[in-house]
JSON list of C-alpha atoms in Angstrom, two decimals:
[
{"chain": "L", "resi": 1, "resn": "UNK", "atom": "CA", "xyz": [42.60, -17.86, 2.34]},
{"chain": "L", "resi": 2, "resn": "UNK", "atom": "CA", "xyz": [42.26, -18.34, 6.21]},
{"chain": "L", "resi": 3, "resn": "UNK", "atom": "CA", "xyz": [42.43, -15.21, 8.27]},
{"chain": "L", "resi": 4, "resn": "UNK", "atom": "CA", "xyz": [45.04, -14.78, 11.04]},
{"chain": "L", "resi": 5, "resn": "UNK", "atom": "CA", "xyz": [42.58, -14.85, 13.70]},
{"chain": "L", "resi": 6, "resn": "UNK", "atom": "CA", "xyz": [41.14, -18.21, 12.61]},
{"chain": "L", "resi": 7, "resn": "UNK", "atom": "CA", "xyz": [44.66, -19.78, 12.49]},
{"chain": "L", "resi": 8, "resn": "UNK", "atom": "CA", "xyz": [45.22, -18.23, 16.21]},
{"chain": "L", "resi": 9, "resn": "UNK", "atom": "CA", "xyz": [41.63, -19.22, 17.42]},
{"chain": "L", "resi": 10, "resn": "UNK", "atom": "CA", "xyz": [41.90, -22.93, 16.49]},
{"chain": "L", "resi": 11, "resn": "UNK", "atom": "CA", "xyz": [45.60, -23.31, 17.99]},
{"chain": "L", "resi": 12, "resn": "UNK", "atom": "CA", "xyz": [44.35, -21.59, 21.31]},
{"chain": "L", "resi": 13, "resn": "UNK", "atom": "CA", "xyz": [41.54, -24.03, 21.28]},
{"chain": "L", "resi": 14, "resn": "UNK", "atom": "CA", "xyz": [43.89, -26.92, 20.93]},
{"chain": "L", "resi": 15, "resn": "UNK", "atom": "CA", "xyz": [46.36, -25.34, 23.45]},
{"chain": "L", "resi": 16, "resn": "UNK", "atom": "CA", "xyz": [43.41, -25.20, 26.40]},
{"chain": "L", "resi": 17, "resn": "UNK", "atom": "CA", "xyz": [42.78, -28.92, 25.45]},
{"chain": "L", "resi": 18, "resn": "UNK", "atom": "CA", "xyz": [46.47, -30.00, 26.02]},
{"chain": "L", "resi": 19, "resn": "UNK", "atom": "CA", "xyz": [46.86, -31.01, 22.70]},
{"chain": "L", "resi": 20, "resn": "UNK", "atom": "CA", "xyz": [49.88, -29.91, 19.97]},
{"chain": "L", "resi": 21, "resn": "UNK", "atom": "CA", "xyz": [49.34, -26.40, 18.97]},
{"chain": "L", "resi": 22, "resn": "UNK", "atom": "CA", "xyz": [52.66, -24.85, 17.97]},
{"chain": "L", "resi": 23, "resn": "UNK", "atom": "CA", "xyz": [52.52, -22.10, 15.31]},
{"chain": "L", "resi": 24, "resn": "UNK", "atom": "CA", "xyz": [55.18, -20.24, 13.35]},
{"chain": "L", "resi": 25, "resn": "UNK", "atom": "CA", "xyz": [55.49, -16.62, 11.94]},
{"chain": "L", "resi": 26, "resn": "UNK", "atom": "CA", "xyz": [56.69, -17.00, 8.21]},
{"chain": "L", "resi": 27, "resn": "UNK", "atom": "CA", "xyz": [58.28, -14.69, 5.86]},
{"chain": "L", "resi": 28, "resn": "UNK", "atom": "CA", "xyz": [56.78, -14.22, 2.28]},
{"chain": "L", "resi": 29, "resn": "UNK", "atom": "CA", "xyz": [59.30, -16.84, 1.51]},
{"chain": "L", "resi": 30, "resn": "UNK", "atom": "CA", "xyz": [57.80, -19.47, 3.52]},
{"chain": "L", "resi": 31, "resn": "UNK", "atom": "CA", "xyz": [60.72, -19.40, 5.70]},
{"chain": "L", "resi": 32, "resn": "UNK", "atom": "CA", "xyz": [60.12, -19.27, 9.50]},
{"chain": "L", "resi": 33, "resn": "UNK", "atom": "CA", "xyz": [60.99, -15.97, 11.35]},
{"chain": "L", "resi": 34, "resn": "UNK", "atom": "CA", "xyz": [59.46, -16.87, 14.89]},
{"chain": "L", "resi": 35, "resn": "UNK", "atom": "CA", "xyz": [58.26, -19.80, 16.70]},
{"chain": "L", "resi": 36, "resn": "UNK", "atom": "CA", "xyz": [55.17, -19.00, 18.89]},
{"chain": "L", "resi": 37, "resn": "UNK", "atom": "CA", "xyz": [53.65, -21.26, 21.87]},
{"chain": "L", "resi": 38, "resn": "UNK", "atom": "CA", "xyz": [50.25, -20.81, 22.08]},
{"chain": "L", "resi": 39, "resn": "UNK", "atom": "CA", "xyz": [50.28, -23.31, 25.53]},
{"chain": "L", "resi": 40, "resn": "UNK", "atom": "CA", "xyz": [52.45, -20.56, 27.30]},
{"chain": "L", "resi": 41, "resn": "UNK", "atom": "CA", "xyz": [49.68, -17.94, 26.56]},
{"chain": "L", "resi": 42, "resn": "UNK", "atom": "CA", "xyz": [47.16, -20.41, 28.70]},
{"chain": "L", "resi": 43, "resn": "UNK", "atom": "CA", "xyz": [49.48, -20.90, 31.55]},
{"chain": "L", "resi": 44, "resn": "UNK", "atom": "CA", "xyz": [49.25, -19.21, 34.94]},
{"chain": "L", "resi": 45, "resn": "UNK", "atom": "CA", "xyz": [52.47, -17.32, 34.49]},
{"chain": "L", "resi": 46, "resn": "UNK", "atom": "CA", "xyz": [55.35, -17.13, 32.24]},
{"chain": "L", "resi": 47, "resn": "UNK", "atom": "CA", "xyz": [59.10, -16.99, 34.07]},
{"chain": "L", "resi": 48, "resn": "UNK", "atom": "CA", "xyz": [59.72, -13.04, 33.75]},
{"chain": "L", "resi": 49, "resn": "UNK", "atom": "CA", "xyz": [55.94, -12.18, 34.41]},
{"chain": "L", "resi": 50, "resn": "UNK", "atom": "CA", "xyz": [56.64, -11.20, 38.01]},
{"chain": "L", "resi": 51, "resn": "UNK", "atom": "CA", "xyz": [58.68, -8.21, 37.11]},
{"chain": "L", "resi": 52, "resn": "UNK", "atom": "CA", "xyz": [56.75, -6.45, 34.72]},
{"chain": "L", "resi": 53, "resn": "UNK", "atom": "CA", "xyz": [53.24, -7.30, 36.95]},
{"chain": "L", "resi": 54, "resn": "UNK", "atom": "CA", "xyz": [54.94, -5.69, 39.46]},
{"chain": "L", "resi": 55, "resn": "UNK", "atom": "CA", "xyz": [55.39, -2.55, 37.60]},
{"chain": "L", "resi": 56, "resn": "UNK", "atom": "CA", "xyz": [51.62, -2.37, 36.21]},
{"chain": "L", "resi": 57, "resn": "UNK", "atom": "CA", "xyz": [49.95, 0.43, 38.04]},
{"chain": "L", "resi": 58, "resn": "UNK", "atom": "CA", "xyz": [46.52, 0.11, 39.35]},
{"chain": "L", "resi": 59, "resn": "UNK", "atom": "CA", "xyz": [44.71, 1.07, 35.92]},
{"chain": "L", "resi": 60, "resn": "UNK", "atom": "CA", "xyz": [46.40, -0.85, 33.05]},
{"chain": "L", "resi": 61, "resn": "UNK", "atom": "CA", "xyz": [45.46, -1.45, 29.41]},
{"chain": "L", "resi": 62, "resn": "UNK", "atom": "CA", "xyz": [46.54, -4.85, 28.40]},
{"chain": "L", "resi": 63, "resn": "UNK", "atom": "CA", "xyz": [46.90, -4.50, 24.63]},
{"chain": "L", "resi": 64, "resn": "UNK", "atom": "CA", "xyz": [46.89, -7.66, 22.46]},
{"chain": "L", "resi": 65, "resn": "UNK", "atom": "CA", "xyz": [45.99, -9.71, 25.74]},
{"chain": "L", "resi": 66, "resn": "UNK", "atom": "CA", "xyz": [45.48, -13.01, 24.56]},
{"chain": "L", "resi": 67, "resn": "UNK", "atom": "CA", "xyz": [43.40, -15.48, 26.55]},
{"chain": "L", "resi": 68, "resn": "UNK", "atom": "CA", "xyz": [44.19, -13.03, 29.42]},
{"chain": "L", "resi": 69, "resn": "UNK", "atom": "CA", "xyz": [46.99, -14.36, 31.43]},
{"chain": "L", "resi": 70, "resn": "UNK", "atom": "CA", "xyz": [48.44, -11.17, 32.26]},
{"chain": "L", "resi": 71, "resn": "UNK", "atom": "CA", "xyz": [45.03, -9.26, 32.47]},
{"chain": "L", "resi": 72, "resn": "UNK", "atom": "CA", "xyz": [43.76, -12.31, 34.87]},
{"chain": "L", "resi": 73, "resn": "UNK", "atom": "CA", "xyz": [46.73, -11.73, 37.00]},
{"chain": "L", "resi": 74, "resn": "UNK", "atom": "CA", "xyz": [46.29, -7.99, 37.52]},
{"chain": "L", "resi": 75, "resn": "UNK", "atom": "CA", "xyz": [42.77, -8.44, 38.19]},
{"chain": "L", "resi": 76, "resn": "UNK", "atom": "CA", "xyz": [43.56, -11.35, 40.61]},
{"chain": "L", "resi": 77, "resn": "UNK", "atom": "CA", "xyz": [45.78, -8.60, 42.58]},
{"chain": "L", "resi": 78, "resn": "UNK", "atom": "CA", "xyz": [42.74, -6.24, 42.66]},
{"chain": "L", "resi": 79, "resn": "UNK", "atom": "CA", "xyz": [44.06, -3.87, 40.25]},
{"chain": "L", "resi": 80, "resn": "UNK", "atom": "CA", "xyz": [41.97, -1.93, 37.81]},
{"chain": "L", "resi": 81, "resn": "UNK", "atom": "CA", "xyz": [42.85, -3.30, 34.25]},
{"chain": "L", "resi": 82, "resn": "UNK", "atom": "CA", "xyz": [41.14, -3.94, 30.82]},
{"chain": "L", "resi": 83, "resn": "UNK", "atom": "CA", "xyz": [42.50, -6.39, 28.25]},
{"chain": "L", "resi": 84, "resn": "UNK", "atom": "CA", "xyz": [42.13, -5.79, 24.41]},
{"chain": "L", "resi": 85, "resn": "UNK", "atom": "CA", "xyz": [42.12, -8.44, 21.65]},
{"chain": "L", "resi": 86, "resn": "UNK", "atom": "CA", "xyz": [40.58, -8.71, 18.09]},
{"chain": "L", "resi": 87, "resn": "UNK", "atom": "CA", "xyz": [40.59, -12.55, 18.61]},
{"chain": "L", "resi": 88, "resn": "UNK", "atom": "CA", "xyz": [37.14, -14.03, 19.66]},
{"chain": "L", "resi": 89, "resn": "UNK", "atom": "CA", "xyz": [38.48, -17.04, 20.83]},
{"chain": "L", "resi": 90, "resn": "UNK", "atom": "CA", "xyz": [40.89, -15.39, 23.05]},
{"chain": "L", "resi": 91, "resn": "UNK", "atom": "CA", "xyz": [38.59, -12.86, 24.39]},
{"chain": "L", "resi": 92, "resn": "UNK", "atom": "CA", "xyz": [36.34, -16.16, 25.46]},
{"chain": "L", "resi": 93, "resn": "UNK", "atom": "CA", "xyz": [39.14, -17.77, 27.18]},
{"chain": "L", "resi": 94, "resn": "UNK", "atom": "CA", "xyz": [39.94, -14.26, 29.10]},
{"chain": "L", "resi": 95, "resn": "UNK", "atom": "CA", "xyz": [36.57, -14.01, 30.22]},
{"chain": "L", "resi": 96, "resn": "UNK", "atom": "CA", "xyz": [35.96, -17.76, 31.20]},
{"chain": "L", "resi": 97, "resn": "UNK", "atom": "CA", "xyz": [39.20, -17.06, 33.44]},
{"chain": "L", "resi": 98, "resn": "UNK", "atom": "CA", "xyz": [37.47, -13.86, 34.88]},
{"chain": "L", "resi": 99, "resn": "UNK", "atom": "CA", "xyz": [39.72, -11.22, 33.22]},
{"chain": "L", "resi": 100, "resn": "UNK", "atom": "CA", "xyz": [37.99, -7.77, 32.18]},
{"chain": "L", "resi": 101, "resn": "UNK", "atom": "CA", "xyz": [38.07, -8.06, 28.09]},
{"chain": "L", "resi": 102, "resn": "UNK", "atom": "CA", "xyz": [37.25, -5.84, 25.30]},
{"chain": "L", "resi": 103, "resn": "UNK", "atom": "CA", "xyz": [37.09, -7.49, 21.87]},
{"chain": "L", "resi": 104, "resn": "UNK", "atom": "CA", "xyz": [38.41, -4.50, 19.75]},
{"chain": "L", "resi": 105, "resn": "UNK", "atom": "CA", "xyz": [41.18, -3.52, 17.32]},
{"chain": "L", "resi": 106, "resn": "UNK", "atom": "CA", "xyz": [43.55, -1.38, 19.75]},
{"chain": "L", "resi": 107, "resn": "UNK", "atom": "CA", "xyz": [43.52, 1.35, 17.36]},
{"chain": "L", "resi": 108, "resn": "UNK", "atom": "CA", "xyz": [40.08, 2.08, 17.24]},
{"chain": "L", "resi": 109, "resn": "UNK", "atom": "CA", "xyz": [38.30, 3.98, 20.16]},
{"chain": "L", "resi": 110, "resn": "UNK", "atom": "CA", "xyz": [38.95, 2.53, 23.58]},
{"chain": "L", "resi": 111, "resn": "UNK", "atom": "CA", "xyz": [37.37, 3.37, 27.05]},
{"chain": "L", "resi": 112, "resn": "UNK", "atom": "CA", "xyz": [39.49, 5.67, 29.02]},
{"chain": "L", "resi": 113, "resn": "UNK", "atom": "CA", "xyz": [41.13, 7.07, 26.20]},
{"chain": "L", "resi": 114, "resn": "UNK", "atom": "CA", "xyz": [44.19, 9.51, 27.68]},
{"chain": "L", "resi": 115, "resn": "UNK", "atom": "CA", "xyz": [43.10, 8.53, 31.34]},
{"chain": "L", "resi": 116, "resn": "UNK", "atom": "CA", "xyz": [44.82, 5.39, 32.17]},
{"chain": "L", "resi": 117, "resn": "UNK", "atom": "CA", "xyz": [48.09, 5.31, 34.47]},
{"chain": "L", "resi": 118, "resn": "UNK", "atom": "CA", "xyz": [49.66, 2.32, 32.24]},
{"chain": "L", "resi": 119, "resn": "UNK", "atom": "CA", "xyz": [49.51, 0.33, 28.89]},
{"chain": "L", "resi": 120, "resn": "UNK", "atom": "CA", "xyz": [51.04, -3.43, 28.55]},
{"chain": "L", "resi": 121, "resn": "UNK", "atom": "CA", "xyz": [52.78, -4.49, 25.44]},
{"chain": "L", "resi": 122, "resn": "UNK", "atom": "CA", "xyz": [53.75, -7.95, 26.24]},
{"chain": "L", "resi": 123, "resn": "UNK", "atom": "CA", "xyz": [54.50, -11.47, 24.49]},
{"chain": "L", "resi": 124, "resn": "UNK", "atom": "CA", "xyz": [55.91, -9.35, 21.33]},
{"chain": "L", "resi": 125, "resn": "UNK", "atom": "CA", "xyz": [52.89, -7.37, 20.99]},
{"chain": "L", "resi": 126, "resn": "UNK", "atom": "CA", "xyz": [55.06, -4.33, 20.23]},
{"chain": "L", "resi": 127, "resn": "UNK", "atom": "CA", "xyz": [55.00, -5.88, 16.65]},
{"chain": "L", "resi": 128, "resn": "UNK", "atom": "CA", "xyz": [51.35, -5.36, 16.14]},
{"chain": "L", "resi": 129, "resn": "UNK", "atom": "CA", "xyz": [50.37, -3.39, 13.24]},
{"chain": "L", "resi": 130, "resn": "UNK", "atom": "CA", "xyz": [53.88, -3.74, 11.85]},
{"chain": "L", "resi": 131, "resn": "UNK", "atom": "CA", "xyz": [54.90, 0.11, 12.94]},
{"chain": "L", "resi": 132, "resn": "UNK", "atom": "CA", "xyz": [56.19, 0.39, 16.32]},
{"chain": "L", "resi": 133, "resn": "UNK", "atom": "CA", "xyz": [56.45, 3.77, 16.12]},
{"chain": "L", "resi": 134, "resn": "UNK", "atom": "CA", "xyz": [52.66, 3.97, 15.16]},
{"chain": "L", "resi": 135, "resn": "UNK", "atom": "CA", "xyz": [51.43, 1.90, 17.93]},
{"chain": "L", "resi": 136, "resn": "UNK", "atom": "CA", "xyz": [53.91, 3.79, 20.42]},
{"chain": "L", "resi": 137, "resn": "UNK", "atom": "CA", "xyz": [51.99, 6.91, 19.25]},
{"chain": "L", "resi": 138, "resn": "UNK", "atom": "CA", "xyz": [48.93, 4.76, 20.06]},
{"chain": "L", "resi": 139, "resn": "UNK", "atom": "CA", "xyz": [50.04, 4.13, 23.89]},
{"chain": "L", "resi": 140, "resn": "UNK", "atom": "CA", "xyz": [50.76, 7.56, 24.32]},
{"chain": "L", "resi": 141, "resn": "UNK", "atom": "CA", "xyz": [47.36, 8.57, 23.42]},
{"chain": "L", "resi": 142, "resn": "UNK", "atom": "CA", "xyz": [46.05, 5.99, 25.79]},
{"chain": "L", "resi": 143, "resn": "UNK", "atom": "CA", "xyz": [47.76, 6.99, 28.89]},
{"chain": "L", "resi": 144, "resn": "UNK", "atom": "CA", "xyz": [47.41, 9.77, 31.32]},
{"chain": "L", "resi": 145, "resn": "UNK", "atom": "CA", "xyz": [50.17, 12.55, 31.66]},
{"chain": "L", "resi": 146, "resn": "UNK", "atom": "CA", "xyz": [53.12, 10.85, 33.59]},
{"chain": "L", "resi": 147, "resn": "UNK", "atom": "CA", "xyz": [51.46, 7.43, 32.39]},
{"chain": "L", "resi": 148, "resn": "UNK", "atom": "CA", "xyz": [53.90, 4.60, 32.01]},
{"chain": "L", "resi": 149, "resn": "UNK", "atom": "CA", "xyz": [54.03, 2.05, 28.87]},
{"chain": "L", "resi": 150, "resn": "UNK", "atom": "CA", "xyz": [55.72, -1.42, 29.56]},
{"chain": "L", "resi": 151, "resn": "UNK", "atom": "CA", "xyz": [57.25, -3.06, 26.36]},
{"chain": "L", "resi": 152, "resn": "UNK", "atom": "CA", "xyz": [58.56, -6.52, 25.80]},
{"chain": "L", "resi": 153, "resn": "UNK", "atom": "CA", "xyz": [61.43, -6.24, 23.45]},
{"chain": "L", "resi": 154, "resn": "UNK", "atom": "CA", "xyz": [63.84, -8.64, 22.03]},
{"chain": "L", "resi": 155, "resn": "UNK", "atom": "CA", "xyz": [67.31, -9.05, 23.31]},
{"chain": "L", "resi": 156, "resn": "UNK", "atom": "CA", "xyz": [70.06, -6.11, 22.69]},
{"chain": "L", "resi": 157, "resn": "UNK", "atom": "CA", "xyz": [71.56, -6.60, 19.08]},
{"chain": "L", "resi": 158, "resn": "UNK", "atom": "CA", "xyz": [69.06, -8.90, 17.70]},
{"chain": "L", "resi": 159, "resn": "UNK", "atom": "CA", "xyz": [67.95, -5.92, 15.31]},
{"chain": "L", "resi": 160, "resn": "UNK", "atom": "CA", "xyz": [64.56, -4.69, 14.61]},
{"chain": "L", "resi": 161, "resn": "UNK", "atom": "CA", "xyz": [62.50, -5.41, 11.56]},
{"chain": "L", "resi": 162, "resn": "UNK", "atom": "CA", "xyz": [59.23, -5.05, 9.84]},
{"chain": "L", "resi": 163, "resn": "UNK", "atom": "CA", "xyz": [57.40, -6.60, 7.23]},
{"chain": "L", "resi": 164, "resn": "UNK", "atom": "CA", "xyz": [54.83, -8.96, 6.01]},
{"chain": "L", "resi": 165, "resn": "UNK", "atom": "CA", "xyz": [54.32, -12.60, 7.71]},
{"chain": "L", "resi": 166, "resn": "UNK", "atom": "CA", "xyz": [51.75, -15.23, 7.97]},
{"chain": "L", "resi": 167, "resn": "UNK", "atom": "CA", "xyz": [50.61, -17.45, 10.43]},
{"chain": "L", "resi": 168, "resn": "UNK", "atom": "CA", "xyz": [51.43, -20.93, 9.97]},
{"chain": "L", "resi": 169, "resn": "UNK", "atom": "CA", "xyz": [49.89, -24.04, 11.65]},
{"chain": "L", "resi": 170, "resn": "UNK", "atom": "CA", "xyz": [52.25, -26.65, 11.76]},
{"chain": "L", "resi": 171, "resn": "UNK", "atom": "CA", "xyz": [49.57, -29.30, 12.92]},
{"chain": "L", "resi": 172, "resn": "UNK", "atom": "CA", "xyz": [46.74, -28.37, 10.35]},
{"chain": "L", "resi": 173, "resn": "UNK", "atom": "CA", "xyz": [49.29, -27.69, 7.68]},
{"chain": "L", "resi": 174, "resn": "UNK", "atom": "CA", "xyz": [47.29, -24.27, 6.73]},
{"chain": "L", "resi": 175, "resn": "UNK", "atom": "CA", "xyz": [48.84, -20.62, 6.30]},
{"chain": "L", "resi": 176, "resn": "UNK", "atom": "CA", "xyz": [47.03, -17.53, 6.83]},
{"chain": "L", "resi": 177, "resn": "UNK", "atom": "CA", "xyz": [46.67, -14.56, 4.80]},
{"chain": "L", "resi": 178, "resn": "UNK", "atom": "CA", "xyz": [49.81, -11.97, 5.25]},
{"chain": "L", "resi": 179, "resn": "UNK", "atom": "CA", "xyz": [49.58, -9.32, 7.73]},
{"chain": "L", "resi": 180, "resn": "UNK", "atom": "CA", "xyz": [52.16, -6.51, 9.14]},
{"chain": "L", "resi": 181, "resn": "UNK", "atom": "CA", "xyz": [54.24, -7.36, 12.01]},
{"chain": "L", "resi": 182, "resn": "UNK", "atom": "CA", "xyz": [57.59, -6.41, 14.04]},
{"chain": "L", "resi": 183, "resn": "UNK", "atom": "CA", "xyz": [60.27, -7.32, 16.27]},
{"chain": "L", "resi": 184, "resn": "UNK", "atom": "CA", "xyz": [61.89, -4.53, 18.43]},
{"chain": "L", "resi": 185, "resn": "UNK", "atom": "CA", "xyz": [65.37, -4.88, 19.65]},
{"chain": "L", "resi": 186, "resn": "UNK", "atom": "CA", "xyz": [65.71, -3.38, 23.28]},
{"chain": "L", "resi": 187, "resn": "UNK", "atom": "CA", "xyz": [68.67, -1.10, 22.07]},
{"chain": "L", "resi": 188, "resn": "UNK", "atom": "CA", "xyz": [66.45, 0.45, 19.20]},
{"chain": "L", "resi": 189, "resn": "UNK", "atom": "CA", "xyz": [62.99, 0.98, 21.31]},
{"chain": "L", "resi": 190, "resn": "UNK", "atom": "CA", "xyz": [64.22, 4.44, 23.15]},
{"chain": "L", "resi": 191, "resn": "UNK", "atom": "CA", "xyz": [65.04, 6.12, 19.78]},
{"chain": "L", "resi": 192, "resn": "UNK", "atom": "CA", "xyz": [61.53, 4.94, 18.74]},
{"chain": "L", "resi": 193, "resn": "UNK", "atom": "CA", "xyz": [59.90, 6.05, 22.05]},
{"chain": "L", "resi": 194, "resn": "UNK", "atom": "CA", "xyz": [61.45, 9.38, 21.47]},
{"chain": "L", "resi": 195, "resn": "UNK", "atom": "CA", "xyz": [59.80, 9.48, 17.81]},
{"chain": "L", "resi": 196, "resn": "UNK", "atom": "CA", "xyz": [56.51, 9.32, 19.63]},
{"chain": "L", "resi": 197, "resn": "UNK", "atom": "CA", "xyz": [57.17, 11.67, 22.54]},
{"chain": "L", "resi": 198, "resn": "UNK", "atom": "CA", "xyz": [57.69, 9.01, 25.14]},
{"chain": "L", "resi": 199, "resn": "UNK", "atom": "CA", "xyz": [61.03, 8.75, 27.15]},
{"chain": "L", "resi": 200, "resn": "UNK", "atom": "CA", "xyz": [62.80, 5.67, 28.27]},
{"chain": "L", "resi": 201, "resn": "UNK", "atom": "CA", "xyz": [62.89, 4.86, 32.11]},
{"chain": "L", "resi": 202, "resn": "UNK", "atom": "CA", "xyz": [64.52, 1.41, 32.64]},
{"chain": "L", "resi": 203, "resn": "UNK", "atom": "CA", "xyz": [65.31, -1.83, 30.84]},
{"chain": "L", "resi": 204, "resn": "UNK", "atom": "CA", "xyz": [65.69, -5.17, 32.29]},
{"chain": "L", "resi": 205, "resn": "UNK", "atom": "CA", "xyz": [65.78, -8.77, 31.87]},
{"chain": "L", "resi": 206, "resn": "UNK", "atom": "CA", "xyz": [64.22, -11.62, 33.63]},
{"chain": "L", "resi": 207, "resn": "UNK", "atom": "CA", "xyz": [64.54, -15.26, 32.71]},
{"chain": "L", "resi": 208, "resn": "UNK", "atom": "CA", "xyz": [65.82, -14.83, 29.37]},
{"chain": "L", "resi": 209, "resn": "UNK", "atom": "CA", "xyz": [62.95, -12.22, 28.50]},
{"chain": "L", "resi": 210, "resn": "UNK", "atom": "CA", "xyz": [63.94, -8.25, 27.88]},
{"chain": "L", "resi": 211, "resn": "UNK", "atom": "CA", "xyz": [61.51, -5.50, 28.62]},
{"chain": "L", "resi": 212, "resn": "UNK", "atom": "CA", "xyz": [61.33, -1.78, 28.85]},
{"chain": "L", "resi": 213, "resn": "UNK", "atom": "CA", "xyz": [59.58, 0.46, 30.77]},
{"chain": "L", "resi": 214, "resn": "UNK", "atom": "CA", "xyz": [58.72, 4.14, 29.29]},
{"chain": "L", "resi": 215, "resn": "UNK", "atom": "CA", "xyz": [57.17, 7.16, 30.20]},
{"chain": "L", "resi": 216, "resn": "UNK", "atom": "CA", "xyz": [54.70, 9.93, 28.62]}
]
């Protein structure tokens, strides 16, 4: 069976070359639950990136940074930033683009534990690990007192969900082994944050995307 990072890495390579690279998150029955566009992660920016980048403090850890689109933008602006991702291919691309990135599981010890002014979970990365409350507790341990956690979420009313999914590569005809993932709707995040001893500061939308800011 194929590891998710292998399917993800192969799609990133094709996207970097401008080739078809669409991925799908599929449930246990094989039905698609979310379409993914690796080309978007390689672009200089996505519509909606501007407002969340503006709120990132000097000293942000970008969790699940992929090929470094946001990490690189923060570094280019002169802010201290560290991207974190488990995908070796994503890390290679991010470093090639000048983004400071560490290949690491975000649940393992990271540099600056408890001292980061901000943590960033963009592009649906609140789903990492399939347990948003656990992930938010992890963010709380990473950020300093008074720090901020910036999260991209699904629209209000979309409903939150967690469970096993797999990555399906439409062009290679292969599917990864299952892994745990989650989706969080904007109107469910405040309660999850409170359970992680974080407080809700703001929610906003831009270019059809939804974001929330939490505080420690």
